[in-house]
Amino acid sequence: MLDAQLEMTDKIGYLLLKKGIIDAQILEEALKVKNDDLSSLKRNLAQILVQEFNFDHDTIFREVAVLYAFKELNINIADLSDERVEEIKKLMSSKGEDVKEMLLEHKVLPFQYDRFREKLILAAVDPTDRTLTKIAYSLNAKKYEINFLRKRDYDKLINIIAPPENEFLKLIEEADEEINVDVEEATVDEEELDAEINKSALVNLVEASLVEGVRKGASDIHFVPKSGNRTEIHFRVDGKLMLWHAQEGTLPEALMSVVKDRSKGMDRFERERAQDGFIQREIDRHIIRYRVSVLPMVGTELRNKFESIVIRILDDRKVIKDLSKLGLVGYAQDAFKRAIGQPQGMVILTGPTGSGKSTTLIAALYQVIDPTKNVLTVEDPVEYVIEGARQLKIGFKMNFEQAIRAILRHDPDIVLVGEMRDKETAETAIKLANTGHLTFSTLHTNDAPSAVSRLYKMGVEPFLIAYAINIIVAQRLIRKLCDKCKTKINKLDPELLQKAGLNIDEWSKYEIYEATGCEACNQTGYKGRMAIHEALFFTNEIREMIVRSGVEVDEEQIRKQAKQDGTLNLRESGFEKVKQGLTSIQEVLAGTVDE
C-alpha cells in the first residue's frame, strides 16, 4: 500500500528506491525538501538529489531518462567530425547571444537538425528542465525531440564548441575601455545632489504629486528616471498609467533622493538595493497613507545610478463596507452571502494583482465582524486598518509563515490570511477552516475552477479542499463608461458580436453604449472601475467531483457543473454589466478571456 502511494506521489523517488540507488531515509529527506521548496521553479526529486544531496548527475538522470522514455545519446566526442562541431556551433549562435546564453545556462545543445523529419534534436543533461520548451521556441523549432546527454559528455563537448572566456582578460579589456573616464563622472556627486535637492521646487513637486494623486483617484504614483536629466511622473488611474509631469534639467537621483528623504524607513544614500518605506499625510482633512517601493534600475549614462519609485496610495475612504456596493449580482451575490454566513469554512478570492480582491474581502469581513468575535488578520503588507479586527504586524522578528502558525494558538473565530503563498500556508488556512473558523484568503489564478486545481497541485489533499471551502470567487476590474459622454449604439457591429460570441437578434433588444471621450474622463470614454465576478459555490456535486479527483482535478467538469448551478463566468458577468449600460463590449473582451 505504501509503495503504491509513493509511486503515485513521486515516480522518480519510487524508481530510485526500488533500484537501490537511494535508501528510504534519503528519500524521506528529499521529499521534505521538495515539499518545502518555495522557489518558483518547483524542482523535481532528481534535481534535488543532485543539487542538495550530491548524487552523481548521470546516475540519477539516466534512470529519469528511462522512466520518461527520453532517448540517450551515446556519443564519442573524438568521433565527431569538424563539420558536425561547426553545425552545432552555428545552431547555438543562430538566434543571437541571449539564446546562446540560455543554452549554456541550462546545459542544452542543439545537437542536430533532422532535415528529413524537419525536427531539431536537443541534447540536454536534464531532460526534465521546464525551460526546454522555451529554448526550442527561441530556436524557432516547430518540431523538436529531447535526448538525454550525460553531463560528462556535455562538459567535454562544450569545451570544444564554446570554451569559457578568460575572465581576467575580460576584466582587463573592460578596465581599458573605462580607463579614460574621470572618477567623478562615474559616481554621483553628493554635493551637486544636495544643491539640486535644496531647490524648494523639487520638494514641492513631490508633495504636489502626493496631493494630486489622491485628488485624481490614482492607485499608484510612478517616478521613472530617463536619460538626459529627465524624470517622468505617472499616475495609474482606472488601471492605466498616464503621464502627469515630466521634470526636465534635473538629475533623476535628486528627485529620487527627495522622495526617500520624505519616506520613513529609507536610506537616501543606498542606491544598489530595493527599499520599502512609508509616508503619511493629511490631505483634504483626511489621513492618507502611502507605501513606497524603490528599485535600482539600469541607466544609459555611466554617472547615473537610476532608481524606479512606485508609491501606492492607501486611502481608507475607498474601503467598501457595504456588500451591496461590490457589484455582486444574482447567483454570485446569493452564493457569496450564503458562504460568509456559515460559522466555519473558507472563502477564497482569486484573480491577478490589482483586481480588487482585498476590497471584496474587507467588505465581507465587515459583514461578519461583531464584538463577540475574535477577528485576526495576517497580511503582508497591511494596507487598510479594519475596525474590530486584530491585525498582526509582520516584521523581521515574525514573518508571514510564523504569523499564520501563531494564529492557531490565539483563539480566533474569524481569520483573514492575506494570501495562500505555498503548501504550508494553504494547509494551515484550510486547517483553520476545518476546525470551526470562518477563514478568508486570496489566491492568484485566472478563474475559480483553476483555483481548485492550484490547491491540488500545491499538495493539499482533495477531501480537505472539498469540505473546507465554502466558495471561490474569481474577480476582475473593468472600466466603467463615463456617464457624461457614453453614446448609445444605434446599429450593432456584427463582427464585434461574433467575436464576443453573442447573438445579434437577442442583443438588438438591449440598450448598448460605447465609449466616446470628454474632458471629464480625459478623453478615454471611461471613468472609474467596477468588479465582475465568477462565483463557484461548493455544492455537494462539486465536492464529490473534487474528492473523486485522480491524478489531476477535472476543471472542465467543475465548470460544467457550476454553470448548471447558475454560475456565470467572468465574461458572462461582464456582459451583464454591458446590458445595464455600465460598460462596453470592447472593455469586457479586453478584460476577460474566452472560456
XYZ file of C-alpha atoms in Angstrom:
595
model
C 0.000 0.000 0.000
C 2.833 2.392 0.944
C 4.655 1.548 -2.308
C 1.502 2.311 -4.297
C 1.112 5.674 -2.542
C 4.758 6.551 -3.147
C 4.548 5.579 -6.812
C 1.539 7.855 -7.217
C 3.077 10.846 -5.408
C 6.633 10.607 -6.805
C 7.501 8.141 -9.559
C 11.158 9.202 -9.638
C 11.580 8.512 -5.920
C 9.784 5.162 -6.195
C 12.026 4.048 -9.086
C 15.309 5.123 -7.451
C 14.325 3.455 -4.164
C 13.381 0.188 -5.903
C 16.694 0.145 -7.785
C 18.641 0.709 -4.567
C 20.186 3.972 -5.798
C 18.765 5.804 -2.754
C 17.535 4.493 0.589
C 14.315 5.233 2.466
C 15.902 7.857 4.740
C 17.372 9.839 1.850
C 14.045 9.595 0.028
C 12.152 10.918 3.048
C 14.576 13.851 3.455
C 14.497 14.658 -0.271
C 10.693 14.579 -0.376
C 10.609 17.002 2.568
C 12.931 19.389 0.689
C 10.683 19.063 -2.363
C 7.516 19.824 -0.387
C 9.178 22.790 1.370
C 10.651 24.196 -1.861
C 9.353 27.778 -2.116
C 11.109 28.609 -5.379
C 9.005 29.275 -8.468
C 10.952 26.519 -10.290
C 9.466 23.728 -8.136
C 12.358 21.289 -8.582
C 11.643 17.599 -9.082
C 13.207 14.904 -6.898
C 16.034 14.121 -9.338
C 17.159 17.766 -9.380
C 17.017 17.923 -5.562
C 19.054 14.713 -5.149
C 21.811 16.082 -7.416
C 21.799 19.668 -6.126
C 21.145 19.146 -2.409
C 22.370 15.592 -1.707
C 25.368 15.496 -4.112
C 24.300 12.361 -6.000
C 26.063 11.700 -9.301
C 24.161 13.572 -12.003
C 24.485 10.946 -14.716
C 23.465 8.058 -12.411
C 20.250 9.803 -11.375
C 19.245 11.290 -14.715
C 19.938 8.133 -16.688
C 17.164 6.494 -14.651
C 14.924 9.541 -15.164
C 15.522 9.313 -18.933
C 14.472 5.651 -18.895
C 11.406 6.410 -16.755
C 10.127 9.140 -19.090
C 11.318 7.460 -22.321
C 13.939 10.034 -23.294
C 16.430 8.627 -25.796
C 20.037 8.640 -24.504
C 22.733 9.992 -26.807
C 25.784 7.749 -26.692
C 28.431 9.756 -28.470
C 32.179 9.554 -28.697
C 33.494 13.124 -28.741
C 36.593 12.077 -30.661
C 34.454 10.645 -33.470
C 32.603 13.919 -34.121
C 33.750 15.459 -37.411
C 34.728 19.122 -37.712
C 31.612 19.633 -39.866
C 29.347 18.342 -37.068
C 31.058 20.560 -34.499
C 30.647 23.584 -36.790
C 26.969 22.712 -37.348
C 26.331 22.692 -33.578
C 28.219 25.996 -33.223
C 26.053 27.601 -35.936
C 22.834 26.297 -34.375
C 23.904 27.677 -30.986
C 24.689 31.135 -32.365
C 21.901 31.342 -34.950
C 19.468 33.297 -32.755
C 21.848 35.685 -31.032
C 23.777 35.919 -27.769
C 20.735 35.836 -25.463
C 19.602 32.452 -26.777
C 23.176 31.156 -26.678
C 23.458 32.225 -23.026
C 20.203 30.414 -22.270
C 21.531 27.228 -23.889
C 24.749 27.424 -21.870
C 22.947 28.213 -18.617
C 20.640 25.184 -18.933
C 23.333 22.883 -20.382
C 21.473 22.159 -23.609
C 22.932 21.623 -27.087
C 21.028 21.952 -30.384
C 22.692 18.701 -31.369
C 21.298 18.184 -34.854
C 18.627 19.393 -37.251
C 16.972 16.429 -38.942
C 16.015 17.965 -42.311
C 14.160 14.843 -43.451
C 11.774 14.975 -40.454
C 12.113 18.775 -40.032
C 12.912 18.179 -36.384
C 15.512 19.709 -34.046
C 17.315 17.291 -31.718
C 18.057 18.922 -28.347
C 20.668 17.211 -26.174
C 20.055 18.053 -22.512
C 21.838 16.970 -19.341
C 18.472 17.414 -17.584
C 15.661 16.388 -19.961
C 13.063 17.353 -17.307
C 14.148 21.031 -17.327
C 10.962 23.089 -17.823
C 12.865 25.719 -19.820
C 13.468 23.323 -22.722
C 10.164 24.240 -24.372
C 11.097 27.935 -24.253
C 14.556 27.129 -25.639
C 13.085 25.152 -28.547
C 10.696 28.036 -29.257
C 13.609 30.522 -29.161
C 15.386 28.402 -31.778
C 12.250 28.530 -33.994
C 11.865 24.757 -33.806
C 8.367 23.804 -34.941
C 9.127 20.204 -34.010
C 11.755 19.060 -31.562
C 12.911 15.981 -29.696
C 14.697 15.974 -26.346
C 17.511 13.493 -25.853
C 19.449 12.808 -22.650
C 23.165 13.649 -22.812
C 25.437 12.596 -19.972
C 26.926 15.546 -18.159
C 30.470 14.315 -18.565
C 29.971 14.144 -22.360
C 28.379 17.594 -22.377
C 31.335 19.074 -20.429
C 33.819 17.668 -22.961
C 31.788 18.816 -25.958
C 31.108 22.330 -24.682
C 34.837 22.896 -24.168
C 35.258 22.353 -27.898
C 32.167 24.241 -29.089
C 32.089 27.198 -26.674
C 35.206 27.312 -24.483
C 34.732 29.605 -21.436
C 36.122 33.143 -21.644
C 39.244 34.107 -19.745
C 37.696 36.246 -17.011
C 40.994 38.025 -16.311
C 41.378 39.107 -19.947
C 37.781 40.274 -19.945
C 38.371 42.403 -16.825
C 41.494 43.946 -18.367
C 39.554 44.790 -21.562
C 36.748 46.384 -19.563
C 39.218 48.357 -17.470
C 40.928 49.572 -20.654
C 37.595 50.814 -22.008
C 36.938 52.785 -18.830
C 40.480 53.908 -18.183
C 39.923 57.411 -19.574
C 36.704 58.009 -17.658
C 37.017 60.616 -14.914
C 36.340 59.092 -11.498
C 33.997 61.931 -10.520
C 31.991 61.343 -13.678
C 31.490 57.683 -12.786
C 29.886 58.389 -9.427
C 27.063 60.506 -8.116
C 28.391 63.859 -6.825
C 26.677 64.186 -3.446
C 27.392 67.937 -3.170
C 25.822 68.556 -6.570
C 22.908 66.394 -5.482
C 22.440 68.408 -2.288
C 22.350 71.610 -4.334
C 19.614 70.124 -6.505
C 17.654 68.795 -3.510
C 17.761 72.155 -1.721
C 15.766 73.679 -4.552
C 12.373 74.033 -2.936
C 10.752 73.286 -6.318
C 11.732 69.607 -6.053
C 10.263 69.185 -2.586
C 7.149 70.970 -3.743
C 6.905 68.749 -6.817
C 6.997 65.558 -4.719
C 4.424 66.898 -2.259
C 2.232 68.095 -5.143
C 2.302 64.628 -6.691
C 1.107 63.110 -3.396
C -1.812 65.517 -3.235
C -2.754 65.311 -6.925
C -2.519 61.520 -6.917
C -5.190 61.382 -4.211
C -7.396 64.006 -5.836
C -7.278 62.366 -9.247
C -8.210 58.993 -7.750
C -4.889 57.352 -8.692
C -3.978 53.998 -7.157
C -0.208 54.469 -7.708
C 2.334 57.183 -8.474
C 5.346 56.173 -10.620
C 8.641 58.110 -10.671
C 10.542 56.948 -13.768
C 14.114 58.207 -14.437
C 15.138 58.861 -18.057
C 18.417 59.795 -19.724
C 19.212 63.450 -20.352
C 18.344 64.591 -16.815
C 14.624 63.877 -17.215
C 12.230 62.221 -14.768
C 8.637 61.304 -15.602
C 5.850 61.093 -13.021
C 2.926 58.864 -13.988
C -0.403 58.261 -12.227
C -2.225 54.934 -12.518
C -5.877 55.879 -12.936
C -8.562 53.242 -13.593
C -5.822 50.684 -14.152
C -3.959 52.683 -16.852
C -0.745 54.706 -16.488
C -0.954 58.343 -17.580
C 1.848 60.927 -17.660
C 1.245 63.680 -15.116
C 4.528 65.608 -15.211
C 7.975 65.446 -16.814
C 10.788 67.103 -14.838
C 13.497 68.371 -17.194
C 17.027 69.562 -16.432
C 17.272 67.912 -13.008
C 19.320 64.896 -12.014
C 16.890 61.971 -11.560
C 18.844 60.993 -8.424
C 17.933 64.340 -6.876
C 14.205 63.779 -7.276
C 14.507 60.188 -6.038
C 16.500 61.399 -3.011
C 13.713 63.846 -2.131
C 11.160 61.004 -2.181
C 13.418 58.839 0.012
C 14.109 61.744 2.403
C 10.384 62.215 2.878
C 9.703 58.498 3.450
C 10.160 56.667 6.737
C 12.456 53.634 6.769
C 14.628 54.559 3.793
C 18.319 55.287 3.306
C 18.816 58.141 0.861
C 22.411 57.136 0.087
C 21.561 53.499 -0.705
C 21.142 53.117 -4.456
C 22.098 49.490 -5.055
C 19.246 47.567 -3.396
C 15.469 47.532 -3.159
C 13.915 49.534 -0.317
C 10.424 49.811 1.166
C 9.187 52.859 3.014
C 6.114 54.678 4.256
C 4.628 58.195 4.008
C 1.625 59.638 5.829
C -0.056 62.949 5.005
C -3.256 64.796 5.870
C -4.895 65.731 2.584
C -8.259 67.477 2.399
C -8.758 66.764 6.126
C -8.214 63.010 5.695
C -5.199 60.939 6.757
C -3.734 59.274 3.645
C -1.055 56.611 3.867
C 1.428 55.818 1.096
C 3.536 52.683 0.632
C 6.825 53.465 -1.143
C 8.821 50.928 -3.179
C 12.283 51.725 -4.579
C 14.096 49.501 -7.095
C 17.547 50.101 -8.645
C 17.492 50.044 -12.440
C 19.883 50.245 -15.362
C 20.648 53.686 -16.796
C 22.152 54.701 -20.122
C 24.704 57.090 -18.640
C 27.680 55.987 -16.593
C 27.455 58.668 -13.901
C 23.788 57.960 -13.101
C 22.548 55.455 -10.567
C 18.935 55.235 -11.586
C 16.111 54.044 -9.365
C 12.447 53.498 -10.104
C 9.968 54.513 -7.397
C 6.340 53.434 -7.129
C 4.094 54.887 -4.417
C 0.863 53.021 -3.615
C -1.891 55.341 -2.316
C -3.824 53.835 0.598
C -6.977 55.899 1.017
C -9.247 54.450 3.707
C -12.191 56.324 2.178
C -12.074 53.820 -0.684
C -12.736 50.904 1.660
C -16.157 49.443 0.888
C -18.061 48.286 3.967
C -21.403 47.692 2.262
C -21.545 44.311 0.464
C -24.220 45.598 -1.937
C -21.721 48.087 -3.403
C -19.298 45.393 -4.596
C -21.195 44.739 -7.820
C -22.146 41.155 -6.946
C -25.463 40.320 -8.603
C -27.830 37.360 -8.989
C -26.430 33.918 -8.196
C -22.977 35.323 -7.288
C -24.450 37.650 -4.663
C -26.721 34.986 -3.142
C -23.932 32.373 -3.073
C -21.424 34.818 -1.527
C -23.813 35.891 1.237
C -24.587 32.244 1.968
C -20.870 31.357 2.116
C -19.840 34.146 4.515
C -22.901 33.441 6.653
C -21.546 29.991 7.563
C -19.968 29.614 11.038
C -16.910 27.935 9.513
C -15.285 27.144 6.202
C -13.192 29.007 3.707
C -13.944 31.918 1.380
C -11.307 32.349 -1.335
C -10.953 35.347 -3.677
C -8.880 34.733 -6.773
C -7.569 36.943 -9.551
C -4.436 38.829 -10.677
C -2.733 41.606 -8.705
C -4.846 44.741 -8.719
C -8.182 43.006 -9.328
C -9.746 44.258 -6.088
C -9.572 41.012 -4.109
C -8.636 42.785 -0.863
C -11.503 45.261 -1.269
C -14.018 42.416 -1.577
C -12.544 40.515 1.380
C -12.600 43.582 3.632
C -16.232 44.266 2.679
C -17.060 40.638 3.523
C -15.244 40.914 6.858
C -17.270 43.972 7.820
C -20.440 41.896 7.340
C -19.335 39.273 9.875
C -17.342 41.317 12.426
C -19.058 41.895 15.745
C -17.846 42.379 19.354
C -18.484 38.699 20.197
C -15.941 37.529 17.589
C -12.141 37.464 17.738
C -11.122 38.511 14.213
C -7.439 38.144 13.298
C -5.762 39.151 10.040
C -2.342 38.272 8.619
C -1.377 40.440 5.654
C 1.997 41.353 4.255
C 1.861 44.263 3.945
C -1.213 45.533 5.832
C -2.933 48.026 3.528
C -6.072 49.169 5.341
C -6.977 49.374 9.018
C -10.036 47.189 9.711
C -12.141 48.336 12.649
C -12.899 45.498 15.062
C -10.074 43.243 13.838
C -6.678 42.499 15.366
C -4.191 42.891 12.520
C -0.887 41.101 13.082
C 2.280 43.065 12.459
C 4.713 41.338 10.097
C 8.382 42.174 10.560
C 11.854 40.665 10.704
C 11.053 39.038 14.085
C 7.809 37.445 12.847
C 7.369 36.659 9.170
C 4.166 35.770 7.321
C 4.524 31.993 7.783
C 5.290 32.288 11.523
C 2.241 34.542 11.997
C -0.022 32.009 10.266
C 1.133 29.254 12.625
C 0.817 31.520 15.686
C -2.807 32.345 14.867
C -3.843 28.777 15.716
C -2.855 29.425 19.349
C -4.640 32.778 19.585
C -8.268 31.605 19.942
C -9.646 33.060 16.681
C -13.241 32.959 15.424
C -12.646 34.581 12.048
C -9.307 34.743 10.227
C -8.103 36.650 7.154
C -4.978 35.148 5.570
C -3.810 37.733 3.031
C -2.517 35.219 0.520
C -2.004 31.444 0.314
C 1.568 31.540 -0.972
C 2.588 27.891 -0.689
C 1.506 24.462 0.536
C 2.282 25.250 4.197
C 0.218 28.468 4.201
C -2.643 26.789 2.302
C -2.742 23.775 4.629
C -2.720 25.982 7.739
C -5.525 28.152 6.353
C -7.571 25.071 5.432
C -6.872 23.586 8.874
C -8.371 26.747 10.396
C -11.431 26.405 8.143
C -11.813 22.736 9.114
C -11.622 23.374 12.858
C -14.579 25.700 13.263
C -13.217 29.009 11.958
C -14.534 31.196 9.148
C -11.418 31.819 7.058
C -10.878 34.332 4.258
C -7.926 34.258 1.846
C -6.728 35.016 -1.691
C -5.025 33.046 -4.441
C -3.537 34.050 -7.810
C -5.371 32.082 -10.544
C -7.304 33.020 -13.689
C -10.707 31.705 -12.653
C -12.498 29.857 -9.844
C -12.160 26.221 -11.071
C -8.409 26.667 -11.678
C -8.049 27.716 -8.000
C -9.169 24.195 -7.044
C -6.534 22.760 -9.380
C -3.870 25.122 -7.976
C -4.510 23.966 -4.388
C -4.447 20.344 -5.560
C -1.092 20.872 -7.304
C 0.247 22.559 -4.151
C -0.247 19.181 -2.472
C -3.407 19.866 -0.452
C -5.498 16.693 -0.068
C -8.668 16.605 -2.274
C -11.019 15.850 0.642
C -9.629 18.878 2.540
C -10.220 21.112 -0.486
C -13.727 19.709 -0.990
C -15.012 20.021 2.562
C -13.105 23.049 3.904
C -14.061 25.544 1.173
C -17.448 27.278 1.070
C -16.920 29.343 -2.070
C -14.256 30.513 -4.524
C -14.913 33.861 -6.213
C -12.849 34.941 -9.218
C -12.752 38.692 -9.767
C -11.632 41.259 -12.336
C -11.865 45.031 -12.515
C -13.157 46.566 -15.736
C -13.591 50.236 -16.585
C -16.989 51.923 -16.346
C -18.246 54.069 -19.197
C -18.162 57.793 -18.490
C -21.746 58.850 -17.668
C -21.223 62.264 -19.251
C -20.191 61.125 -22.721
C -21.189 57.485 -23.278
C -23.086 57.073 -26.537
C -25.924 54.705 -27.352
C -25.166 52.336 -30.235
C -27.920 52.541 -32.838
C -26.529 49.819 -35.075
C -24.643 46.850 -33.619
C -21.414 45.688 -35.268
C -21.962 42.055 -36.412
C -18.210 41.353 -36.408
C -17.837 42.556 -32.816
C -20.810 40.454 -31.663
C -19.456 37.405 -33.497
C -16.056 37.916 -31.830
C -17.850 38.117 -28.464
C -19.966 35.034 -29.252
C -23.213 36.997 -28.861
C -26.474 36.585 -30.753
C -27.266 39.741 -32.754
C -31.045 39.215 -32.610
C -31.040 38.874 -28.822
C -28.695 41.827 -28.253
C -30.703 44.119 -30.516
C -33.265 44.232 -27.679
C -30.842 45.921 -25.259
C -29.615 49.500 -24.996
C -25.865 49.147 -25.605
C -23.408 52.005 -25.120
C -19.866 52.704 -26.308
C -17.011 54.952 -25.171
C -16.739 58.454 -26.672
C -14.435 60.680 -24.619
C -14.721 64.107 -22.967
C -12.805 66.377 -20.578
C -14.332 64.686 -17.527
C -12.738 61.331 -18.441
C -9.532 62.682 -20.055
C -10.904 61.701 -23.491
C -10.762 57.975 -22.636
C -14.520 57.398 -22.573
C -14.206 55.619 -19.220
C -14.328 56.886 -15.638
C -13.971 54.618 -12.611
C -13.873 50.838 -12.416
C -16.171 48.083 -11.214
C -15.798 44.409 -10.396
C -17.133 41.421 -12.296
C -17.317 38.046 -10.566
C -17.434 34.301 -11.116
C -18.757 32.522 -8.003
C -18.047 28.809 -7.554
C -20.214 27.761 -4.606
C -19.270 24.330 -3.242
C -22.438 22.257 -3.716
C -22.492 18.526 -2.885
C -21.943 17.732 -6.581
C -18.840 19.967 -6.756
C -17.461 18.450 -3.544
C -17.904 14.885 -4.857
C -16.123 15.767 -8.121
C -13.108 17.082 -6.179
C -12.973 14.097 -3.806
C -13.045 11.728 -6.796
C -10.129 13.531 -8.494
C -7.409 11.176 -9.663
C -4.063 12.404 -10.964
C -5.463 15.890 -11.513
C -8.625 17.917 -10.996
C -11.048 17.946 -13.943
C -11.561 21.703 -14.200
C -13.866 21.387 -17.214
C -16.295 19.123 -15.350
C -16.340 21.584 -12.437
C -17.098 24.436 -14.879
C -19.996 22.491 -16.422
C -21.478 21.674 -13.013
C -21.030 25.269 -11.817
C -22.858 26.501 -14.937
C -25.742 24.129 -14.166
C -25.829 25.550 -10.617
C -26.208 29.074 -12.014
C -22.626 30.381 -12.127
C -21.726 32.973 -14.759
C -18.099 33.024 -15.885
C -16.211 36.328 -15.852
C -17.022 37.221 -19.453
C -20.722 36.444 -19.000
C -20.721 38.522 -15.805
C -19.162 41.393 -17.768
C -21.828 41.157 -20.480
C -24.496 41.533 -17.787
C -22.885 44.911 -16.978
C -23.000 45.802 -20.688
C -26.753 45.111 -20.697
C -27.083 47.541 -17.779
C -25.294 50.250 -19.805
C -22.370 50.368 -17.358
C -19.526 49.295 -19.678
C -18.820 48.403 -23.310
C -18.489 45.072 -25.106
C -14.910 46.026 -26.087
C -13.920 46.602 -22.445
C -15.337 43.217 -21.374
C -13.489 41.446 -24.206
C -10.235 43.213 -23.265
C -10.582 42.366 -19.559
C -11.566 38.695 -19.799
C -10.585 35.539 -21.644
C -12.961 33.401 -23.666
C -13.906 30.186 -21.880
